[in-house]
mmCIF file of C-alpha atoms in Angstrom:
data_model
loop_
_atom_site.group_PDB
_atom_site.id
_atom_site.type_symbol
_atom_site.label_atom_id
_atom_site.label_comp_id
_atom_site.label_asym_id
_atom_site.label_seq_id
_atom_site.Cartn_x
_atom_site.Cartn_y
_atom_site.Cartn_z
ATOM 1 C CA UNK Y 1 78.039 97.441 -5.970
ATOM 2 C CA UNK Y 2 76.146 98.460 -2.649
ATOM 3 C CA UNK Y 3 78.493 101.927 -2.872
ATOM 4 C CA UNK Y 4 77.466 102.543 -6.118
ATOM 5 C CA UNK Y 5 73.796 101.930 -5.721
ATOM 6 C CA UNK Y 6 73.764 104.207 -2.343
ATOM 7 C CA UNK Y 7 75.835 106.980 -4.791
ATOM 8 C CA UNK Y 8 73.243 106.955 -7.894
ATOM 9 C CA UNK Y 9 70.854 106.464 -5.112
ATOM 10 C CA UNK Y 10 66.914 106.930 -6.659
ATOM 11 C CA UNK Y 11 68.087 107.082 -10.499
ATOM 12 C CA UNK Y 12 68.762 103.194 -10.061
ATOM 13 C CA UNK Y 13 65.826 102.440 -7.700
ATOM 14 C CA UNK Y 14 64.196 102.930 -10.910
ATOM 15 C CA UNK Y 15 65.690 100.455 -12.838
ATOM 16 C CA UNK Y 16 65.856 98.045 -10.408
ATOM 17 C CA UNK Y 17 68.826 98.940 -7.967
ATOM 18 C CA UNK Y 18 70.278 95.470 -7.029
ATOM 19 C CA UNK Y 19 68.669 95.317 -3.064
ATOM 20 C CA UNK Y 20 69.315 92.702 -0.583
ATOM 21 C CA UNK Y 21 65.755 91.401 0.756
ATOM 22 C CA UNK Y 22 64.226 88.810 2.884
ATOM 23 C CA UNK Y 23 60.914 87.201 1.557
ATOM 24 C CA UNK Y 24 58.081 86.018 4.392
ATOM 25 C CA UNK Y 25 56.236 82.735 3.183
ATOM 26 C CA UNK Y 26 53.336 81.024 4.376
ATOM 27 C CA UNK Y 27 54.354 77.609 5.814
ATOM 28 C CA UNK Y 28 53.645 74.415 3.914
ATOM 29 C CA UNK Y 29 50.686 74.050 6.091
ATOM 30 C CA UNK Y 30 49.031 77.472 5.631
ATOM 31 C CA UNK Y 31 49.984 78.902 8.706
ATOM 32 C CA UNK Y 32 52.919 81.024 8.952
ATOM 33 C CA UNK Y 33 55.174 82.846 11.091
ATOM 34 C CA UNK Y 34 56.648 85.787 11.394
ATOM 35 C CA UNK Y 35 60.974 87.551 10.641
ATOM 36 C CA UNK Y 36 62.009 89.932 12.978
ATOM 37 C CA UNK Y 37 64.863 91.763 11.239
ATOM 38 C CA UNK Y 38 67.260 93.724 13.103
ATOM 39 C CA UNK Y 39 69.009 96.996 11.428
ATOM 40 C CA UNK Y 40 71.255 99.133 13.571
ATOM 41 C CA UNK Y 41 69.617 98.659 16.802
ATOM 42 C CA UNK Y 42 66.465 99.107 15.057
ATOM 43 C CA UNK Y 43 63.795 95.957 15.173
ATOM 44 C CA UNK Y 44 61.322 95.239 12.215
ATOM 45 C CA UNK Y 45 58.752 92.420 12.402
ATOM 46 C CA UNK Y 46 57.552 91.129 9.390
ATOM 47 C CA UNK Y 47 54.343 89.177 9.907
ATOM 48 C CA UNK Y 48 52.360 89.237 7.258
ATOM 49 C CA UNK Y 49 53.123 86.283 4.524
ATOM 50 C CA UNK Y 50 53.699 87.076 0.978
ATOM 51 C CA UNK Y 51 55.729 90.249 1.846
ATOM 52 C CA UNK Y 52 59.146 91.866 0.786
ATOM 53 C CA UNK Y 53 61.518 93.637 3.400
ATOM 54 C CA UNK Y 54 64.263 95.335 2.511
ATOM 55 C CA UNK Y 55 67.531 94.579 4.029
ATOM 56 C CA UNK Y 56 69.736 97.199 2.802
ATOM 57 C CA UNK Y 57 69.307 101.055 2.771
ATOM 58 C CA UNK Y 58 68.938 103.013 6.001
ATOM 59 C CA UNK Y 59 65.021 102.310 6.452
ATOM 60 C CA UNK Y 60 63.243 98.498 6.852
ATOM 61 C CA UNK Y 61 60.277 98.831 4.343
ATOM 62 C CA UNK Y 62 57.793 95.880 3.926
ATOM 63 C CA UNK Y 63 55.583 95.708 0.957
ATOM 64 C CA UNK Y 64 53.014 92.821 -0.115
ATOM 65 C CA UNK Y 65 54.730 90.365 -2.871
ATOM 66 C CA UNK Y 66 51.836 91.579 -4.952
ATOM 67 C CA UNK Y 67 49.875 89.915 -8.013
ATOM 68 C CA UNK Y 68 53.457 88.982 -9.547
ATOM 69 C CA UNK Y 69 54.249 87.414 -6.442
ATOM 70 C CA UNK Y 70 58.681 85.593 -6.240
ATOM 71 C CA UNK Y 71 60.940 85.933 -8.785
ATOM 72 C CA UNK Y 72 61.674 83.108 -11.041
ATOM 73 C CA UNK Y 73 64.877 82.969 -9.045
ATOM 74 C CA UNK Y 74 63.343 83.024 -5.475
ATOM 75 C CA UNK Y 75 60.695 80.110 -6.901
ATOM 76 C CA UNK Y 76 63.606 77.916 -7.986
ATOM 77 C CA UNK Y 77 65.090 77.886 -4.336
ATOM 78 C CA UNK Y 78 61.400 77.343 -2.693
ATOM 79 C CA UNK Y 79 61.058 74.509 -5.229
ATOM 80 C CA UNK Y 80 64.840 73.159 -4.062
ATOM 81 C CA UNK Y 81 63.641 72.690 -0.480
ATOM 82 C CA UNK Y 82 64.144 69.066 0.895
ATOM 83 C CA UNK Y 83 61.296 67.501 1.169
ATOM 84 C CA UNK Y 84 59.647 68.348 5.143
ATOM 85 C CA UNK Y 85 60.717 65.020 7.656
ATOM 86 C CA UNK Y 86 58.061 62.138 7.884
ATOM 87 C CA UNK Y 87 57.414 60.725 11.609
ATOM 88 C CA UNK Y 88 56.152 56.976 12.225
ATOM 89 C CA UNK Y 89 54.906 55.977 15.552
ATOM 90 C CA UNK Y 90 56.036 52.367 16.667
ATOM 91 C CA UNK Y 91 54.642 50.641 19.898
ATOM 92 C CA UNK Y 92 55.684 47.477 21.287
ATOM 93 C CA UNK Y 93 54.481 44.442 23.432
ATOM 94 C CA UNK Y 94 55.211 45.803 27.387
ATOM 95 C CA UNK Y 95 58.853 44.704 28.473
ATOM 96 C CA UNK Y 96 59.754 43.391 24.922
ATOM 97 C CA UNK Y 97 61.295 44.826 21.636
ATOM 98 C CA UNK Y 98 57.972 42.866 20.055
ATOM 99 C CA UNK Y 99 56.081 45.235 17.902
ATOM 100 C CA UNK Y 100 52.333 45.230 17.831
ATOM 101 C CA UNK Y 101 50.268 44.132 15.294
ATOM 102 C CA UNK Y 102 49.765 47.775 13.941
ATOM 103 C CA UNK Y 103 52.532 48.706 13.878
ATOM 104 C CA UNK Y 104 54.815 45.891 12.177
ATOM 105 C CA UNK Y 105 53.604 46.763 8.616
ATOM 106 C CA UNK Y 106 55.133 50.400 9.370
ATOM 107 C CA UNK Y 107 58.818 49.171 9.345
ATOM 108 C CA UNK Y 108 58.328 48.550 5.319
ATOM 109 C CA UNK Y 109 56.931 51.989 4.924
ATOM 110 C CA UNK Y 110 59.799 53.364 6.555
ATOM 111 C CA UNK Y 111 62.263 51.457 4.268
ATOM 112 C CA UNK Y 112 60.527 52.800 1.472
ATOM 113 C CA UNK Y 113 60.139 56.094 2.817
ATOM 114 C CA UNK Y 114 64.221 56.093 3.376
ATOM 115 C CA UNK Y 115 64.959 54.551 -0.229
ATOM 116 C CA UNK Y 116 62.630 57.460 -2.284
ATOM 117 C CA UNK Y 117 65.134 60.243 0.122
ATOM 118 C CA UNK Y 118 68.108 60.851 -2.001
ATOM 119 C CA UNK Y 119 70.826 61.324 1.253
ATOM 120 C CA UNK Y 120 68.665 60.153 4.061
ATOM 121 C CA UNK Y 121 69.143 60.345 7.624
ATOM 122 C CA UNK Y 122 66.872 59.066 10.548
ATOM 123 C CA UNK Y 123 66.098 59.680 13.928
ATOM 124 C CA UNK Y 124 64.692 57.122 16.392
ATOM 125 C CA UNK Y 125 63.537 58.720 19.355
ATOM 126 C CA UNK Y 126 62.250 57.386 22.541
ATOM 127 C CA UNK Y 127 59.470 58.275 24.369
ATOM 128 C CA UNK Y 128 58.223 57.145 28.264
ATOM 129 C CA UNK Y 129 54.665 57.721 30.098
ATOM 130 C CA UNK Y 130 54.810 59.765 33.442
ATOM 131 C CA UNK Y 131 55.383 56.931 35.515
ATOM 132 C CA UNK Y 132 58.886 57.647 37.456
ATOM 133 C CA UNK Y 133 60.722 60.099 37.770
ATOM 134 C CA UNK Y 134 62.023 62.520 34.749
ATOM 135 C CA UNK Y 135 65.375 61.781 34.470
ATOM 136 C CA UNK Y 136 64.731 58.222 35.046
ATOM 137 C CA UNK Y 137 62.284 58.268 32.016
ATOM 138 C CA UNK Y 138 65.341 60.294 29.758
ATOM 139 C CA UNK Y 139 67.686 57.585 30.490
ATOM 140 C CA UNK Y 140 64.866 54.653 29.866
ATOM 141 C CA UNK Y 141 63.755 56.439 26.693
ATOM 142 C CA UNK Y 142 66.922 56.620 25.484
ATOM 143 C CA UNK Y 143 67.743 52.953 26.042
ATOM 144 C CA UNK Y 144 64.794 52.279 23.985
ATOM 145 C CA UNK Y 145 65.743 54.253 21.314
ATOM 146 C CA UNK Y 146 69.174 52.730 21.087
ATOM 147 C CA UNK Y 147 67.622 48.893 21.487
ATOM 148 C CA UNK Y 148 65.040 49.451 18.596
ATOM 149 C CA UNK Y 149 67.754 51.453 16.542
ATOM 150 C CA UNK Y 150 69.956 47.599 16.632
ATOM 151 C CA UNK Y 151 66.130 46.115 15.881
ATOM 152 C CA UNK Y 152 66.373 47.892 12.823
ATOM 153 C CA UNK Y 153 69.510 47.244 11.895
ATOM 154 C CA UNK Y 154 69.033 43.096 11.980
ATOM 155 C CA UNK Y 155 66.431 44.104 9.929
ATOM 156 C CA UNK Y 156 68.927 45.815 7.600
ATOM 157 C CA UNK Y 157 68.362 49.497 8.311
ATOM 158 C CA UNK Y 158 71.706 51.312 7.326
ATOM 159 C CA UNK Y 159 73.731 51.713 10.642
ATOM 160 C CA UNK Y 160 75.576 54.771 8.949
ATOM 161 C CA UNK Y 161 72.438 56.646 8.514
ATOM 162 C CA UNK Y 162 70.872 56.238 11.631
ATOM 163 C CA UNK Y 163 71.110 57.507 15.401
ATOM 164 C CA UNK Y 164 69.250 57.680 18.887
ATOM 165 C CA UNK Y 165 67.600 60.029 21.027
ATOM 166 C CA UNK Y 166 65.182 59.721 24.128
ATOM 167 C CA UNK Y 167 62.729 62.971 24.925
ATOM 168 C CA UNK Y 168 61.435 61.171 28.168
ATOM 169 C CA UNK Y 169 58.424 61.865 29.037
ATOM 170 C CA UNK Y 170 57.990 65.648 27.539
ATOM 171 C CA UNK Y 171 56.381 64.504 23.968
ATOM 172 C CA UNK Y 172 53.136 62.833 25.461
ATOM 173 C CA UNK Y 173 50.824 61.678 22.840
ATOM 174 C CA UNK Y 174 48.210 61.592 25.155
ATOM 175 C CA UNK Y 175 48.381 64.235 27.959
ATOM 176 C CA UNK Y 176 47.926 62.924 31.143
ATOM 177 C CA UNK Y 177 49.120 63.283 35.000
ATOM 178 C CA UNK Y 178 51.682 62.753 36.476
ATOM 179 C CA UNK Y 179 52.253 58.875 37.383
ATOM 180 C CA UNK Y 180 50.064 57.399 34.599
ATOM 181 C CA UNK Y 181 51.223 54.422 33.377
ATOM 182 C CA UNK Y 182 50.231 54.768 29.523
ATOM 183 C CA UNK Y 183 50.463 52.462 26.810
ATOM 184 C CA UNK Y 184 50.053 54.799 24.403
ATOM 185 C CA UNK Y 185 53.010 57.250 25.181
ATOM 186 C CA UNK Y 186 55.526 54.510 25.790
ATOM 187 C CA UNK Y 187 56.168 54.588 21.789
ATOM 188 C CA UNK Y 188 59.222 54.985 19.961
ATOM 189 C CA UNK Y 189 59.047 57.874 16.800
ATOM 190 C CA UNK Y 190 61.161 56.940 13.494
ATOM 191 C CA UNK Y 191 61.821 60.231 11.828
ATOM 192 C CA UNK Y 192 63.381 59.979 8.534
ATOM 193 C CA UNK Y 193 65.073 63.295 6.899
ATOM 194 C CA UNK D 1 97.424 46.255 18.439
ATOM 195 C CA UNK D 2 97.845 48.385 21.067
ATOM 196 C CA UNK D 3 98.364 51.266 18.422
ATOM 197 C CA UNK D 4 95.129 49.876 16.511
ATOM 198 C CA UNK D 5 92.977 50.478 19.935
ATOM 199 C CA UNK D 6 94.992 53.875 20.497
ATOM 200 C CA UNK D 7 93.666 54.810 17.250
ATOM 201 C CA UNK D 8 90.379 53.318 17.757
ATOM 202 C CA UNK D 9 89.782 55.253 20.962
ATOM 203 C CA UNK D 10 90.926 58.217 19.253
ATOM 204 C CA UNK D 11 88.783 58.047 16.702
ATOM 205 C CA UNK D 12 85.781 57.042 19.179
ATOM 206 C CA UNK D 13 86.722 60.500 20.606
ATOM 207 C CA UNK D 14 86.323 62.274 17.772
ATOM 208 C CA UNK D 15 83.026 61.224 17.156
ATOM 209 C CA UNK D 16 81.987 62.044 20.375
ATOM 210 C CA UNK D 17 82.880 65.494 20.410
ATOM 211 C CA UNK D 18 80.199 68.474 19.743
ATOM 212 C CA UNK D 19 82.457 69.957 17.416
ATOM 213 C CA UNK D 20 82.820 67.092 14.655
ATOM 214 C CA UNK D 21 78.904 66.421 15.689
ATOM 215 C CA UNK D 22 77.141 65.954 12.244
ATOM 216 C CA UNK D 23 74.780 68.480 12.445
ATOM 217 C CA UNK D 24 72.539 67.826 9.026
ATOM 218 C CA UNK D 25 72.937 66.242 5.364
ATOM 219 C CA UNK D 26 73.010 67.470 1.439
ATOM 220 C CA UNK D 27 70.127 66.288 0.164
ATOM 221 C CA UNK D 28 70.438 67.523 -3.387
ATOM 222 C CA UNK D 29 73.437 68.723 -5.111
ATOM 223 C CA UNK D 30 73.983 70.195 -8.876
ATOM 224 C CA UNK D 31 76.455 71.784 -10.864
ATOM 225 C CA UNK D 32 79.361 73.639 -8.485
ATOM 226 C CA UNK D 33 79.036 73.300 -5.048
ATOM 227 C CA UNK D 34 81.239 72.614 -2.135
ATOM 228 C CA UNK D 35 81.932 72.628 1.377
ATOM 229 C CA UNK D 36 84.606 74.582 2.780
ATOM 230 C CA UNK D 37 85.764 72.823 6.083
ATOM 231 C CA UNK D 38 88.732 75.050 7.871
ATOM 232 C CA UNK D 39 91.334 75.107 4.984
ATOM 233 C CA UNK D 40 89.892 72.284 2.759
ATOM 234 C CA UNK D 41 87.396 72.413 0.205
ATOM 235 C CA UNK D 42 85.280 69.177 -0.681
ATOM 236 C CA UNK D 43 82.857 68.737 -2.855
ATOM 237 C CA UNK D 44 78.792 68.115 -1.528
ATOM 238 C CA UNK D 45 77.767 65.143 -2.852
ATOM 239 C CA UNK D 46 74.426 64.053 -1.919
ATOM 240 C CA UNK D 47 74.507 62.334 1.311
ATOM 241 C CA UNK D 48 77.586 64.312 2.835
ATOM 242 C CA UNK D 49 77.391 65.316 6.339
ATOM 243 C CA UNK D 50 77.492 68.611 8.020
ATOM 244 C CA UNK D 51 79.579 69.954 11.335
ATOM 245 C CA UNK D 52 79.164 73.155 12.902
ATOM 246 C CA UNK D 53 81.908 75.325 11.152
ATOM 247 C CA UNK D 54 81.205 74.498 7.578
ATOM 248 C CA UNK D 55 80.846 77.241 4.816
ATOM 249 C CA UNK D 56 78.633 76.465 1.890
ATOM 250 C CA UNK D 57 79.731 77.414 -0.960
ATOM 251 C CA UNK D 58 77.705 77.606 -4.765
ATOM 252 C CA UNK D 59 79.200 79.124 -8.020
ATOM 253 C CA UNK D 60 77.248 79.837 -11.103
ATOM 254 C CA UNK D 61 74.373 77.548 -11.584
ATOM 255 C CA UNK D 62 75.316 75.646 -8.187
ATOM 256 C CA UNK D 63 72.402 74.465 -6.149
ATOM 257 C CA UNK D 64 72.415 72.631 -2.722
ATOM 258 C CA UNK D 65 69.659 71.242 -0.849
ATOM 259 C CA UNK D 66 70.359 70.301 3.369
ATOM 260 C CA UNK D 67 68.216 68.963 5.902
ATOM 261 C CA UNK D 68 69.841 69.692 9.248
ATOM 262 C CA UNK D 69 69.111 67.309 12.727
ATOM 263 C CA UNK D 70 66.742 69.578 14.280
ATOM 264 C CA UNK D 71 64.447 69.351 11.017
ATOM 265 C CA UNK D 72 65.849 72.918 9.560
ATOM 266 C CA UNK D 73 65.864 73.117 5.918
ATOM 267 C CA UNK D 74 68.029 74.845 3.241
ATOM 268 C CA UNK D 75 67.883 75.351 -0.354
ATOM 269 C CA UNK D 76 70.904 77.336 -1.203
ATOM 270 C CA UNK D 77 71.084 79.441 -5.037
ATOM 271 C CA UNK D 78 73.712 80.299 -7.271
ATOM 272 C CA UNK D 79 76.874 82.353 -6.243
ATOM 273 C CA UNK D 80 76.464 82.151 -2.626
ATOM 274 C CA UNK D 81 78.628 82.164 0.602
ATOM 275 C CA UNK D 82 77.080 80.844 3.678
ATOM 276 C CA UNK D 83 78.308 79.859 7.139
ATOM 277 C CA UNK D 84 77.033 77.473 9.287
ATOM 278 C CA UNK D 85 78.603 79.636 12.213
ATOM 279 C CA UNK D 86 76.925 78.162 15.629
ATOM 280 C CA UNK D 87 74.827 74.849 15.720
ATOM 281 C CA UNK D 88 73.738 74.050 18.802
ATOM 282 C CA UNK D 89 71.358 71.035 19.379
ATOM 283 C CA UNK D 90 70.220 68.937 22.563
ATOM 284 C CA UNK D 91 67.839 66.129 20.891
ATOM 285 C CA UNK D 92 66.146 65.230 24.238
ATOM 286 C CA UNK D 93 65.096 69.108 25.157
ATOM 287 C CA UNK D 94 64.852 70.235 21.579
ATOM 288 C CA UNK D 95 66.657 73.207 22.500
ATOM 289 C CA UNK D 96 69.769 74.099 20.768
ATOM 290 C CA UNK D 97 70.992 77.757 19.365
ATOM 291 C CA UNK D 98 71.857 78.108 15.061
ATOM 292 C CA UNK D 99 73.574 81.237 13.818
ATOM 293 C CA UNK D 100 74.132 81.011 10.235
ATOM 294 C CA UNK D 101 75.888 84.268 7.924
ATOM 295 C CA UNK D 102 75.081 84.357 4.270
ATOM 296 C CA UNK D 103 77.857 86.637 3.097
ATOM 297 C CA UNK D 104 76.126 87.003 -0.169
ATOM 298 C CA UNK D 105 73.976 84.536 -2.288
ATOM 299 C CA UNK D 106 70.798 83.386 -2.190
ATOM 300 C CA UNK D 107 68.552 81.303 0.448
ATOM 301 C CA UNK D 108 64.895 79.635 0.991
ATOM 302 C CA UNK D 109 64.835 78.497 4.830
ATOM 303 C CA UNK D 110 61.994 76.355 6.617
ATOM 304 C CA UNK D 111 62.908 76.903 10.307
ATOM 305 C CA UNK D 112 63.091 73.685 12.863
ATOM 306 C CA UNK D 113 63.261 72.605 16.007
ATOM 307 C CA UNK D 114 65.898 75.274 17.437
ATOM 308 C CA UNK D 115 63.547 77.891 16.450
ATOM 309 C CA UNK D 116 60.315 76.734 18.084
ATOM 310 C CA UNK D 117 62.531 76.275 21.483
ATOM 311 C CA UNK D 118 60.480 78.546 23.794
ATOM 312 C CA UNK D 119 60.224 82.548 23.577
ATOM 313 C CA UNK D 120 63.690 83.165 22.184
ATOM 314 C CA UNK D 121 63.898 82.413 18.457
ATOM 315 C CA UNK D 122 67.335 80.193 18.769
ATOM 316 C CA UNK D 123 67.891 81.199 15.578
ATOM 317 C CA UNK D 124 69.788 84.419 13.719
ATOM 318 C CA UNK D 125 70.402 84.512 9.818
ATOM 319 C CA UNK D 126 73.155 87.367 9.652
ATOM 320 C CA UNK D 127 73.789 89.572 6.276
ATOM 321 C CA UNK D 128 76.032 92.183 5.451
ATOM 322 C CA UNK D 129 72.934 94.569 6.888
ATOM 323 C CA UNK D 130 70.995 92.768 9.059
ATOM 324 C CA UNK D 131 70.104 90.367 10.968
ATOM 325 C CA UNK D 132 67.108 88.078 11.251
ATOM 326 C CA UNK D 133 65.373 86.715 13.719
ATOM 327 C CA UNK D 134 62.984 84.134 12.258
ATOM 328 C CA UNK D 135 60.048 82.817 14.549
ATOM 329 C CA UNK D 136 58.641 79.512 12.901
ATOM 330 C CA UNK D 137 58.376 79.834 9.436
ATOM 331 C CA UNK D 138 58.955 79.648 5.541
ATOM 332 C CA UNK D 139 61.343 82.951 4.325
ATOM 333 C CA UNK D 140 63.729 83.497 1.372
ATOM 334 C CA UNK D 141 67.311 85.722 1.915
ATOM 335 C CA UNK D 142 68.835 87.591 -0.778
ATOM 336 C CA UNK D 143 72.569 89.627 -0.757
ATOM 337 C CA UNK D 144 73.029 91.331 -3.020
#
């Protein structure tokens, strides 16, 4: 197919020569970012959203989508995009797997966040202030992860679906020094996919 | 007994071990699609899991929809061919490397974790002509 569109080379251009392309978006948030696409050594950056690159043919050319903007094709796949992951924020009572008053309602919005995702899969994470070293806070993060991950299953959270991680203390909600002791950024994050 | 906590540990192994790692989940599934996992081919029901390795695989009409661990989405089109070549993922850094090859097909990609990991992208879409080098963002591949 390619061989035969390089051989009747403009004459099918015309009539719409089948090309390989690469589409930039803007992200779901308005922002966007930018494709770099690399062609025999030769580097193209795409970073303007809404544009069309070619990805076959000796020469990268990027054009605006234009007013008739994706193919019904190319809109079916943007529409078949998983939903983006939701994040919940738990904290707990110091020293205890005891939830605070806030945040016990949020382990029924995360049940029903889970049961409305066709295939779900979730991610508690565990995160530590800047008191202590950062290896120490990995490892404690971690364990917290993994001891509200067996809270949630007595609650009957799907064992199957779920696992652990710890990011220390790198994901501060609220930046501070180091050696803070901070209620607010010992918190464990249940991300459901 | 004994052979029942051979086969335990061995299995413990196995689960342990980067390269049978789940690495994401279908989330939507219709008409044919499959996984292709060394010499087998298995079908991609909704909920299936992912390891490093896998080709998807679409015919006519065949959609598939993936979420992988590090937040990276797919939604894959008709008559496609894609490898999941290189999945790389440390959940306490949020660093991790993803190759992926769509040998032909269609793709929509929302970029995760891997490829907001510092200066280097983390993450390379290869096609028959290219290759691309997203840098946190919303893009759509076609081969044809």
């Amino acid at each position: 197919m390619r061989r035969r569109c390089l051989a009747l080379g403009a004459a099918l251009a015309l009539v719409g020569c089948a090309h390989s392309s690469m589409v930039l978006l803007p992200d779901e948030d308005g922002g966007h970012g930018e494709v770099t696409i690399v062609k025999r050594g030769t580097e193209t950056v795409v970073d303007q959203p809404n544009s069309r690159a070619n990805l076959n043919g000796s020469r990268t050319t990027v054009r605006p989508l234009g007013p008739k903007g994706l193919g019904a094709r190319e809109a079916m796949l943007v529409s078949g995009l998983p939903p983006p992951p939701k994040s919940y924020s738990l904290y707990f009572l110091e020293g205890t797997t005891e939830m605070t008053a806030t945040s016990a309602p949020r382990l029924e919005e995360i049940r029903t966040e889970i049961a409305s995702r066709p295939g779900a899969a979730v991610e508690v994470t565990g995160h530590t202030d800047t008191v202590g070293s950062e290896a120490d806070n990995d490892r404690l993060s971690r364990q917290r992860a993994d001891e509200i991950l067996m809270l949630l299953v007595s609650r009957g959270f799907d064992r199957s679906i779920m696992s652990a991680s710890g990011r220390g203390e790198r994901d501060l909600q609220v930046p501070t020094a180091d050696n803070v002791s901070s209620p607010v950024n010992r918190r464990v994050e249940v991300i459901v996919r | 007994m004994l052979r029942e906590s051979l086969i335990l540990g061995l299995l413990a192994t196995l689960a342990s071990s980067p390269d049978t790692a789940e690495i994401g989940r279908i989330k939507s599934s219709i008409g044919p699609a499959t996984i292709e996992r060394g010499a087998d081919s298995m079908p991609a029901p909704v909920g299936q899991q992912l390891i490093a390795g896998d080709w998807l695989v679409t015919g006519a009409n065949g959609r598939m929809g993936l979420t992988f661990v590090d937040n990276t989405r797919f939604s894959v089109g008709p008559d496609s061919r894609i490898a999941l070549k290189t999945f790389e993922y440390d959940p306490t850094t949020q660093k991790g490397s993803f190759v992926a090859k769509v040998e032909r097909g269609s793709i929509a990609i929302v970029s995760g974790r891997i490829n907001k990991s510092g200066g280097r992208s983390g993450m390379q879409i290869e096609t028959p002509d290219a290759t691309l080098e997203p840098h946190g963002t919303r893009f759509i591949v076609v081969v044809k």
